[in-house]
Amino acid sequence: MARVEVDVVIKTEILDPQGKAILGALGRAGHSGVTEVRQGKHFELVVDDDISDADLEGIAEHFLANPVIETWTVRRVPESGL
Amino acid sequence: MPNEQSTASPEEAVVHVDTVSAAQASPDVAQPYRELGLKDDEYTRIREILGRRPTEAELAMYSVMWSEHCSYKSSKVHLSYFGKTTTDEMKSKMLAGIGENAGVVDIGDGWAVTFKVESHNHPSYVEPYQGAATGVGGIVRDILAMGARPVAVMDQLRFGPADAADTRRVLPGIVSGVGGYGNCLGLPNIGGEVVFDESYAGNPLVNAACIGVLRSEDMYTAHASGAGNKVILYGSRTGLDGIGGVSVLASDTFSGDGSAGAGSNARRKLPSVQVGDPFAEKVLIECTLEVFAADLVVGIQDLGGAGLSCATSELASAGDGGMHVWLDKVPLRATGMSPAEILSSESQERMCAVVTPDKVEAFLEVCRKWEVEADVIGEVTDTGRLVITFHDEVVVDVPPRTVAHEGPVYSRPVERPASQDVLEANTPDSLERPSTPEELRETILRMIASPNLCSRAWVTDQYDRYVRGNTVLAQPADSGVVRVSDDSNLGVSMATDCNGRYTALDPYHGAQLALAEAYRNVVTGGAAPTAVTNCLNFGSPEDPAVMWQFSEAVKGLADGCAQLGIPVTGGNVSFYNQTGTTAILPTPVVGVLGVIDDVRRRTIVGVGQEAGETLILLGETLDEFGGSEWANVVHNHLGGRPPAVNLDTERVLGEILIAGSRDGMISAAHDLSEGGLAQAVVEMCLTGETGARIVLPADLDPFVALFSESTARVVVAVPRSEELRFTEMCQARQFPMTRIGVVIPEEPVLDIQDVATLSLDELRTAWEGTLPALFA
């Protein structure tokens, strides 16, 4: 068994209304010094050891992300001695 | 400003800027005009207008403003027919017409109404949720720009076959995008259409309509007058979203491999998709209405397709003819944006206002109150030129009318295709018809469960239909009705319709059939039709057969409106709706706006409101099955002639229904259209949760009586006490009517004598089960 993490965020050139809302709320709550917030989704998958990178890319692209407006990263997390 | 970010400056990112002087110095630079959609002769004309090559920013402006979508270059020569057929009498109630952001009509008591339908087809195919959502946002800003408060929306959706894989991909996203954006804005969605046909597979249609209300003296238009007046851009920041095609201009200054995936700062080929923020739009609406109320605005324009290119050139053209814009004053969301990108960005939730210098501070103060970012980005001039500078360098210097109004105009070849004769000759006469009671019973159940006739509740239940508290009628009613304000019983009604199958068989009469049905839907609710808008969805204008469909549909609609005496106040054209060489069914969506003096008199669809009701069929039933839903569902057949249209009869029918509603003679009514009498009666029973007993006319074949789609027909429920008065009124107008049955509150069944007895439970299961089974 291996662990895989996938992070999905809206492409940088596309508006992220939720990130914008958080940024606005930070200002109102008195937290100065933050100039940009982008919000995304984080997935943790436990997978068979032999799953291929191509399979993982396919899962991320076709199922976890919306490739039209989002980008993603797939990261295999090293075993930490289960 | 809570969202303040530093505006991009040349110190932060080196932006490649192509200036007017650079253009003069390098006349022979090859420009990617073809990639931007311009033809060779169009590019040559731009060079002639300017006397030099255009800068990148100018090329971006011209290419997008001369596109089919913005310039109406293929449709203009045909659309002028609307103007020619509109009489002075028809214009008398019109405060603004074709050419403005939206048409405005006076409805009395000092109120005016503005309404419009626009297409957002392709973006919704690429990204269903955001495409549909930003379609709603765009039409709402159009209405707002007329000085009106948006009060209701409607959506006309068309998809491929209900069971097709791609329909399953796009429909749920589109429906939730419409609902998500509209619901967040707090606007009721009071009707619309959901239609399935294989021609829309790969090219769904997402049309969005909005109705706005204003005091008639408060109307605004898009013009920039008065040299020295300031141009203020307010709303969301301008980003790289929705730039799409213009990204070819950046291809030599940015490296990118076009693949998705994070980790690279290289700018990819930019997506043509935008993400909307309905909460920003809600604030923009309230902020805009407040600056209107405080009389702080000279002219206003929303930013939609073509962004600042469109807003600046249209404002300048409609005013004194000159404007200077400092592009570096535009608040940006991304760093390093080039002038062409800033001008082309379709970032959502932005507006542009022209304000006199003494009112600028007050305007900005209102914006601050609503936390809407606003900046003075330009000034009206009397030079007759639209000059745009970027950090003191001139990047655009053009006559604004050449961008906004004097684009190319094409008289495309128009030719009725030979296949039209084949289509017409393929009549439905030889199709096998149900005849025994068992067959008719089975056909009723099959028809009401079919995708185009089944209950739309699964879709419309995702929309808020009653927010704001002024909704009087909404789905499943024939038309949507809202009060104009909380303290008035004056109401506006709207219905939109189009049967692309009819239009395919006969574009001229098909467009009139769409008009007739929308008109009938409005009068069925008790409102008086007042004005017409349209959204004309067709295939490629470069196909002579498509242009023939288009020109016939425009003529049919214009002639029909002239006959009914109601003006077309505006419209929208969407071409290139096709997959490969196969065009969609010609789909001229027609919207009719109506007025009802007292919304308490509106007529509902469901029977069972009164103790004893008689069901009367108004109008004449003929054997008409060309393009019918029965031919579609049972035989997958499209051919022959569509049902005959008679607009004079529709008008008399309208008078009867309006008088019947006003004088309390009608307790329910439902228009007959796709699916015929069977469909109408089933819906009246299910909506009213009350049974009925029907006796079909003896002189008609039961199949024809139940399923024919003859026009100018409505079923009314008349309280027994009013029956004599109502029938005398119909006789006085010599209008055909047939007593077809009674409502039976004591029994939850639809009993069609000698044909079938169907329990309401059985009918409801068939009618309501289809869409949830497919999409839930």
mmCIF file of C-alpha atoms in Angstrom, chain B residues 406-703:
data_model
loop_
_atom_site.group_PDB
_atom_site.id
_atom_site.type_symbol
_atom_site.label_atom_id
_atom_site.label_comp_id
_atom_site.label_asym_id
_atom_site.label_seq_id
_atom_site.Cartn_x
_atom_site.Cartn_y
_atom_site.Cartn_z
ATOM 1 C CA GLU B 406 -18.815 49.941 -39.027
ATOM 2 C CA GLY B 407 -17.559 46.410 -39.142
ATOM 3 C CA PRO B 408 -17.958 44.249 -42.204
ATOM 4 C CA VAL B 409 -21.453 43.451 -43.413
ATOM 5 C CA TYR B 410 -22.003 40.343 -45.477
ATOM 6 C CA SER B 411 -24.849 39.367 -47.738
ATOM 7 C CA ARG B 412 -24.154 35.678 -47.495
ATOM 8 C CA PRO B 413 -25.537 33.353 -50.169
ATOM 9 C CA VAL B 414 -29.049 32.209 -49.328
ATOM 10 C CA GLU B 415 -30.425 29.071 -50.905
ATOM 11 C CA ARG B 416 -33.351 26.879 -50.091
ATOM 12 C CA PRO B 417 -31.823 23.382 -50.065
ATOM 13 C CA ALA B 418 -33.247 20.701 -52.347
ATOM 14 C CA SER B 419 -33.507 18.456 -49.301
ATOM 15 C CA GLN B 420 -36.313 20.699 -48.074
ATOM 16 C CA ASP B 421 -38.655 19.176 -50.684
ATOM 17 C CA VAL B 422 -37.725 15.685 -49.531
ATOM 18 C CA LEU B 423 -38.389 16.686 -45.925
ATOM 19 C CA GLU B 424 -41.783 18.154 -46.802
ATOM 20 C CA ALA B 425 -42.756 15.171 -48.950
ATOM 21 C CA ASN B 426 -42.013 12.744 -46.126
ATOM 22 C CA THR B 427 -45.395 13.326 -44.467
ATOM 23 C CA PRO B 428 -46.457 11.588 -41.272
ATOM 24 C CA ASP B 429 -49.644 10.329 -42.959
ATOM 25 C CA SER B 430 -48.444 6.769 -43.378
ATOM 26 C CA LEU B 431 -47.184 6.378 -39.811
ATOM 27 C CA GLU B 432 -49.037 3.699 -37.913
ATOM 28 C CA ARG B 433 -51.486 5.245 -35.461
ATOM 29 C CA PRO B 434 -52.886 3.792 -32.267
ATOM 30 C CA SER B 435 -56.579 3.032 -32.611
ATOM 31 C CA THR B 436 -57.786 0.623 -29.937
ATOM 32 C CA PRO B 437 -58.424 1.905 -26.401
ATOM 33 C CA GLU B 438 -55.493 -0.200 -25.187
ATOM 34 C CA GLU B 439 -53.142 1.330 -27.730
ATOM 35 C CA LEU B 440 -54.348 4.848 -26.967
ATOM 36 C CA ARG B 441 -53.925 4.291 -23.233
ATOM 37 C CA GLU B 442 -50.398 2.990 -23.750
ATOM 38 C CA THR B 443 -49.612 5.956 -26.021
ATOM 39 C CA ILE B 444 -50.806 8.481 -23.418
ATOM 40 C CA LEU B 445 -48.511 7.005 -20.777
ATOM 41 C CA ARG B 446 -45.590 6.734 -23.182
ATOM 42 C CA MET B 447 -46.010 10.311 -24.381
ATOM 43 C CA ILE B 448 -46.261 11.985 -20.953
ATOM 44 C CA ALA B 449 -43.132 10.121 -19.832
ATOM 45 C CA SER B 450 -41.122 11.088 -22.925
ATOM 46 C CA PRO B 451 -38.179 13.452 -22.338
ATOM 47 C CA ASN B 452 -39.748 16.481 -24.043
ATOM 48 C CA LEU B 453 -43.155 16.152 -22.356
ATOM 49 C CA CYS B 454 -42.364 14.845 -18.891
ATOM 50 C CA SER B 455 -42.354 17.001 -15.777
ATOM 51 C CA ARG B 456 -39.526 19.561 -15.587
ATOM 52 C CA ALA B 457 -39.666 19.548 -11.801
ATOM 53 C CA TRP B 458 -36.274 17.870 -11.412
ATOM 54 C CA VAL B 459 -34.736 20.864 -13.222
ATOM 55 C CA THR B 460 -36.899 23.710 -11.943
ATOM 56 C CA ASP B 461 -36.811 22.484 -8.332
ATOM 57 C CA GLN B 462 -33.114 23.386 -8.382
ATOM 58 C CA TYR B 463 -34.027 26.989 -9.088
ATOM 59 C CA ASP B 464 -35.437 29.384 -6.540
ATOM 60 C CA ARG B 465 -38.756 30.406 -8.071
ATOM 61 C CA TYR B 466 -40.159 32.558 -5.265
ATOM 62 C CA VAL B 467 -37.275 34.582 -3.826
ATOM 63 C CA ARG B 468 -38.099 38.329 -3.494
ATOM 64 C CA GLY B 469 -41.693 37.311 -2.808
ATOM 65 C CA ASN B 470 -43.181 38.783 -5.983
ATOM 66 C CA THR B 471 -43.556 35.629 -8.051
ATOM 67 C CA VAL B 472 -47.163 35.075 -9.075
ATOM 68 C CA LEU B 473 -46.727 32.284 -11.617
ATOM 69 C CA ALA B 474 -43.729 30.044 -12.312
ATOM 70 C CA GLN B 475 -43.136 26.548 -13.630
ATOM 71 C CA PRO B 476 -45.219 24.486 -14.336
ATOM 72 C CA ALA B 477 -47.381 27.434 -15.452
ATOM 73 C CA ASP B 478 -47.479 28.372 -19.139
ATOM 74 C CA SER B 479 -45.840 31.718 -18.408
ATOM 75 C CA GLY B 480 -43.951 33.294 -15.533
ATOM 76 C CA VAL B 481 -45.539 36.302 -13.826
ATOM 77 C CA VAL B 482 -44.001 38.671 -11.268
ATOM 78 C CA ARG B 483 -45.341 41.787 -9.558
ATOM 79 C CA VAL B 484 -43.425 44.916 -10.591
ATOM 80 C CA SER B 485 -43.024 45.907 -6.947
ATOM 81 C CA ASP B 486 -44.038 44.847 -3.455
ATOM 82 C CA ASP B 487 -46.781 47.461 -3.203
ATOM 83 C CA SER B 488 -48.357 47.008 -6.623
ATOM 84 C CA ASN B 489 -50.610 44.424 -8.188
ATOM 85 C CA LEU B 490 -49.372 45.352 -11.642
ATOM 86 C CA GLY B 491 -47.538 42.359 -13.056
ATOM 87 C CA VAL B 492 -45.324 41.406 -15.961
ATOM 88 C CA SER B 493 -45.499 38.068 -17.656
ATOM 89 C CA MET B 494 -43.036 36.316 -19.898
ATOM 90 C CA ALA B 495 -42.991 33.131 -21.917
ATOM 91 C CA THR B 496 -40.377 31.854 -24.342
ATOM 92 C CA ASP B 497 -40.880 29.141 -26.905
ATOM 93 C CA CYS B 498 -39.484 27.495 -29.967
ATOM 94 C CA ASN B 499 -40.109 24.183 -31.638
ATOM 95 C CA GLY B 500 -37.011 23.530 -33.758
ATOM 96 C CA ARG B 501 -38.752 20.597 -35.446
ATOM 97 C CA TYR B 502 -41.464 22.854 -36.826
ATOM 98 C CA THR B 503 -38.849 25.409 -37.871
ATOM 99 C CA ALA B 504 -36.858 22.749 -39.700
ATOM 100 C CA LEU B 505 -39.949 21.858 -41.742
ATOM 101 C CA ASP B 506 -40.779 25.500 -42.503
ATOM 102 C CA PRO B 507 -38.541 28.223 -41.074
ATOM 103 C CA TYR B 508 -40.934 31.075 -41.931
ATOM 104 C CA HIS B 509 -43.972 29.501 -40.291
ATOM 105 C CA GLY B 510 -41.863 27.757 -37.658
ATOM 106 C CA ALA B 511 -40.768 31.134 -36.300
ATOM 107 C CA GLN B 512 -44.396 32.265 -36.356
ATOM 108 C CA LEU B 513 -45.391 29.097 -34.508
ATOM 109 C CA ALA B 514 -42.823 29.946 -31.824
ATOM 110 C CA LEU B 515 -44.293 33.446 -31.619
ATOM 111 C CA ALA B 516 -47.828 32.054 -31.516
ATOM 112 C CA GLU B 517 -47.021 29.687 -28.701
ATOM 113 C CA ALA B 518 -45.212 32.253 -26.569
ATOM 114 C CA TYR B 519 -48.100 34.682 -27.190
ATOM 115 C CA ARG B 520 -50.630 31.997 -26.236
ATOM 116 C CA ASN B 521 -48.687 31.118 -23.093
ATOM 117 C CA VAL B 522 -48.787 34.746 -21.985
ATOM 118 C CA VAL B 523 -52.525 35.178 -22.605
ATOM 119 C CA THR B 524 -53.261 31.819 -20.952
ATOM 120 C CA GLY B 525 -51.918 33.305 -17.729
ATOM 121 C CA GLY B 526 -54.207 36.308 -18.209
ATOM 122 C CA ALA B 527 -51.658 38.897 -19.377
ATOM 123 C CA ALA B 528 -51.803 41.123 -22.465
ATOM 124 C CA PRO B 529 -48.828 40.618 -24.852
ATOM 125 C CA THR B 530 -46.839 43.836 -25.197
ATOM 126 C CA ALA B 531 -43.435 43.199 -26.768
ATOM 127 C CA VAL B 532 -41.228 40.518 -28.278
ATOM 128 C CA THR B 533 -37.580 39.563 -28.002
ATOM 129 C CA ASN B 534 -35.682 36.709 -29.584
ATOM 130 C CA CYS B 535 -32.575 34.595 -29.480
ATOM 131 C CA LEU B 536 -31.879 33.171 -32.907
ATOM 132 C CA ASN B 537 -29.766 30.006 -32.676
ATOM 133 C CA PHE B 538 -28.636 28.635 -36.042
ATOM 134 C CA GLY B 539 -25.816 26.713 -37.727
ATOM 135 C CA SER B 540 -23.068 28.211 -39.866
ATOM 136 C CA PRO B 541 -23.948 31.382 -41.812
ATOM 137 C CA GLU B 542 -21.471 30.239 -44.436
ATOM 138 C CA ASP B 543 -23.914 27.444 -45.340
ATOM 139 C CA PRO B 544 -26.487 28.878 -47.802
ATOM 140 C CA ALA B 545 -29.127 26.458 -46.507
ATOM 141 C CA VAL B 546 -28.650 27.731 -42.952
ATOM 142 C CA MET B 547 -28.822 31.332 -44.190
ATOM 143 C CA TRP B 548 -32.079 30.459 -45.935
ATOM 144 C CA GLN B 549 -33.483 29.109 -42.673
ATOM 145 C CA PHE B 550 -32.298 32.243 -40.905
ATOM 146 C CA SER B 551 -33.691 34.752 -43.380
ATOM 147 C CA GLU B 552 -37.027 32.925 -43.558
ATOM 148 C CA ALA B 553 -37.283 32.762 -39.763
ATOM 149 C CA VAL B 554 -36.535 36.486 -39.409
ATOM 150 C CA LYS B 555 -39.148 37.352 -42.045
ATOM 151 C CA GLY B 556 -41.702 35.059 -40.460
ATOM 152 C CA LEU B 557 -41.145 36.471 -37.004
ATOM 153 C CA ALA B 558 -41.202 40.106 -38.172
ATOM 154 C CA ASP B 559 -44.338 39.611 -40.271
ATOM 155 C CA GLY B 560 -45.980 37.769 -37.399
ATOM 156 C CA CYS B 561 -45.212 40.544 -34.917
ATOM 157 C CA ALA B 562 -46.591 43.127 -37.354
ATOM 158 C CA GLN B 563 -49.774 41.086 -37.695
ATOM 159 C CA LEU B 564 -50.161 40.848 -33.920
ATOM 160 C CA GLY B 565 -49.208 44.501 -33.496
ATOM 161 C CA ILE B 566 -46.454 43.927 -30.923
ATOM 162 C CA PRO B 567 -42.916 45.192 -31.551
ATOM 163 C CA VAL B 568 -39.653 43.297 -31.470
ATOM 164 C CA THR B 569 -37.562 45.306 -29.007
ATOM 165 C CA GLY B 570 -34.283 43.465 -29.350
ATOM 166 C CA GLY B 571 -32.652 40.134 -29.821
ATOM 167 C CA ASN B 572 -29.552 38.075 -30.107
ATOM 168 C CA VAL B 573 -28.078 35.920 -32.868
ATOM 169 C CA SER B 574 -25.974 32.830 -32.266
ATOM 170 C CA PHE B 575 -24.468 31.258 -35.379
ATOM 171 C CA TYR B 576 -22.096 28.342 -35.879
ATOM 172 C CA ASN B 577 -24.148 26.000 -33.711
ATOM 173 C CA GLN B 578 -23.184 22.798 -35.393
ATOM 174 C CA THR B 579 -21.187 19.649 -35.010
ATOM 175 C CA GLY B 580 -19.029 19.102 -38.068
ATOM 176 C CA THR B 581 -21.175 20.029 -41.036
ATOM 177 C CA THR B 582 -24.435 19.146 -39.325
ATOM 178 C CA ALA B 583 -26.299 22.186 -38.065
ATOM 179 C CA ILE B 584 -28.687 22.174 -35.134
ATOM 180 C CA LEU B 585 -32.385 22.407 -35.836
ATOM 181 C CA PRO B 586 -33.041 26.080 -36.612
ATOM 182 C CA THR B 587 -33.977 27.405 -33.178
ATOM 183 C CA PRO B 588 -35.372 30.951 -33.126
ATOM 184 C CA VAL B 589 -36.382 31.232 -29.476
ATOM 185 C CA VAL B 590 -39.134 33.826 -29.173
ATOM 186 C CA GLY B 591 -39.906 35.609 -25.915
ATOM 187 C CA VAL B 592 -43.180 37.448 -25.446
ATOM 188 C CA LEU B 593 -43.593 39.962 -22.643
ATOM 189 C CA GLY B 594 -47.067 40.598 -21.260
ATOM 190 C CA VAL B 595 -48.676 42.928 -18.775
ATOM 191 C CA ILE B 596 -51.401 42.036 -16.289
ATOM 192 C CA ASP B 597 -53.170 44.897 -14.520
ATOM 193 C CA ASP B 598 -53.998 42.882 -11.439
ATOM 194 C CA VAL B 599 -51.961 39.794 -10.685
ATOM 195 C CA ARG B 600 -54.700 38.513 -8.380
ATOM 196 C CA ARG B 601 -56.628 37.730 -11.593
ATOM 197 C CA ARG B 602 -53.902 35.540 -13.133
ATOM 198 C CA THR B 603 -55.051 32.179 -14.428
ATOM 199 C CA ILE B 604 -53.438 29.006 -13.083
ATOM 200 C CA VAL B 605 -52.938 25.638 -14.773
ATOM 201 C CA GLY B 606 -54.308 23.224 -12.188
ATOM 202 C CA VAL B 607 -58.003 22.345 -11.999
ATOM 203 C CA GLY B 608 -59.929 21.826 -8.777
ATOM 204 C CA GLN B 609 -59.987 25.379 -7.416
ATOM 205 C CA GLU B 610 -63.783 25.668 -7.689
ATOM 206 C CA ALA B 611 -66.439 23.221 -6.563
ATOM 207 C CA GLY B 612 -67.751 22.480 -10.045
ATOM 208 C CA GLU B 613 -65.774 23.149 -13.200
ATOM 209 C CA THR B 614 -66.562 22.487 -16.827
ATOM 210 C CA LEU B 615 -63.687 21.841 -19.227
ATOM 211 C CA ILE B 616 -63.994 23.617 -22.541
ATOM 212 C CA LEU B 617 -61.629 23.240 -25.478
ATOM 213 C CA LEU B 618 -61.224 26.518 -27.338
ATOM 214 C CA GLY B 619 -60.141 26.334 -30.972
ATOM 215 C CA GLU B 620 -60.287 23.856 -33.790
ATOM 216 C CA THR B 621 -58.556 20.468 -33.933
ATOM 217 C CA LEU B 622 -57.288 19.287 -37.308
ATOM 218 C CA ASP B 623 -55.336 16.195 -38.331
ATOM 219 C CA GLU B 624 -51.879 17.804 -37.961
ATOM 220 C CA PHE B 625 -48.896 15.615 -37.087
ATOM 221 C CA GLY B 626 -45.987 17.020 -39.120
ATOM 222 C CA GLY B 627 -43.146 17.722 -36.695
ATOM 223 C CA SER B 628 -45.335 16.525 -33.827
ATOM 224 C CA GLU B 629 -43.998 15.082 -30.626
ATOM 225 C CA TRP B 630 -46.006 11.911 -31.271
ATOM 226 C CA ALA B 631 -44.174 11.394 -34.579
ATOM 227 C CA ASN B 632 -40.913 11.990 -32.739
ATOM 228 C CA VAL B 633 -41.502 9.748 -29.733
ATOM 229 C CA VAL B 634 -43.253 6.847 -31.399
ATOM 230 C CA HIS B 635 -41.731 6.844 -34.888
ATOM 231 C CA ASN B 636 -38.577 8.994 -34.633
ATOM 232 C CA HIS B 637 -40.035 10.808 -37.658
ATOM 233 C CA LEU B 638 -39.578 14.372 -38.821
ATOM 234 C CA GLY B 639 -41.265 15.397 -42.058
ATOM 235 C CA GLY B 640 -44.283 16.950 -43.733
ATOM 236 C CA ARG B 641 -45.764 20.326 -42.839
ATOM 237 C CA PRO B 642 -45.897 21.821 -39.363
ATOM 238 C CA PRO B 643 -49.346 22.716 -37.998
ATOM 239 C CA ALA B 644 -50.959 25.715 -39.676
ATOM 240 C CA VAL B 645 -50.507 29.024 -37.917
ATOM 241 C CA ASN B 646 -53.253 31.632 -37.769
ATOM 242 C CA LEU B 647 -52.248 34.696 -35.816
ATOM 243 C CA ASP B 648 -55.602 36.439 -36.177
ATOM 244 C CA THR B 649 -57.204 33.458 -34.469
ATOM 245 C CA GLU B 650 -54.514 33.559 -31.786
ATOM 246 C CA ARG B 651 -55.372 37.191 -31.147
ATOM 247 C CA VAL B 652 -59.081 36.515 -30.709
ATOM 248 C CA LEU B 653 -58.247 33.575 -28.440
ATOM 249 C CA GLY B 654 -56.070 35.958 -26.458
ATOM 250 C CA GLU B 655 -58.912 38.449 -26.056
ATOM 251 C CA ILE B 656 -61.169 35.685 -24.747
ATOM 252 C CA LEU B 657 -58.577 34.475 -22.220
ATOM 253 C CA ILE B 658 -57.693 37.960 -20.991
ATOM 254 C CA ALA B 659 -61.375 38.897 -20.609
ATOM 255 C CA GLY B 660 -62.102 35.543 -18.976
ATOM 256 C CA SER B 661 -59.364 36.059 -16.432
ATOM 257 C CA ARG B 662 -60.236 39.708 -15.764
ATOM 258 C CA ASP B 663 -63.923 38.991 -15.238
ATOM 259 C CA GLY B 664 -63.423 35.841 -13.180
ATOM 260 C CA MET B 665 -64.967 33.501 -15.739
ATOM 261 C CA ILE B 666 -62.017 31.092 -15.864
ATOM 262 C CA SER B 667 -60.648 29.128 -12.910
ATOM 263 C CA ALA B 668 -57.816 27.402 -14.813
ATOM 264 C CA ALA B 669 -56.407 27.261 -18.321
ATOM 265 C CA HIS B 670 -53.635 25.470 -20.163
ATOM 266 C CA ASP B 671 -52.308 25.964 -23.650
ATOM 267 C CA LEU B 672 -52.209 23.067 -26.107
ATOM 268 C CA SER B 673 -48.892 22.569 -27.829
ATOM 269 C CA GLU B 674 -46.486 19.606 -28.023
ATOM 270 C CA GLY B 675 -48.373 16.456 -27.091
ATOM 271 C CA GLY B 676 -51.783 17.997 -27.782
ATOM 272 C CA LEU B 677 -54.933 17.690 -25.700
ATOM 273 C CA ALA B 678 -53.837 14.562 -23.819
ATOM 274 C CA GLN B 679 -50.753 16.311 -22.472
ATOM 275 C CA ALA B 680 -52.676 19.464 -21.496
ATOM 276 C CA VAL B 681 -55.405 17.615 -19.623
ATOM 277 C CA VAL B 682 -52.935 15.368 -17.796
ATOM 278 C CA GLU B 683 -50.956 18.419 -16.655
ATOM 279 C CA MET B 684 -54.093 20.274 -15.527
ATOM 280 C CA CYS B 685 -55.140 17.275 -13.425
ATOM 281 C CA LEU B 686 -51.699 16.544 -11.946
ATOM 282 C CA THR B 687 -50.909 20.193 -11.204
ATOM 283 C CA GLY B 688 -54.312 20.659 -9.578
ATOM 284 C CA GLU B 689 -54.204 17.194 -7.953
ATOM 285 C CA THR B 690 -57.790 16.714 -9.095
ATOM 286 C CA GLY B 691 -59.441 14.264 -11.485
ATOM 287 C CA ALA B 692 -61.454 14.936 -14.624
ATOM 288 C CA ARG B 693 -63.859 13.130 -16.935
ATOM 289 C CA ILE B 694 -63.332 13.789 -20.643
ATOM 290 C CA VAL B 695 -65.715 13.041 -23.489
ATOM 291 C CA LEU B 696 -63.900 13.392 -26.794
ATOM 292 C CA PRO B 697 -65.802 15.087 -29.641
ATOM 293 C CA ALA B 698 -67.808 12.465 -31.546
ATOM 294 C CA ASP B 699 -66.833 13.839 -34.945
ATOM 295 C CA LEU B 700 -63.091 13.413 -34.357
ATOM 296 C CA ASP B 701 -60.889 10.348 -34.453
ATOM 297 C CA PRO B 702 -59.846 9.834 -30.788
ATOM 298 C CA PHE B 703 -56.157 9.699 -31.713
#
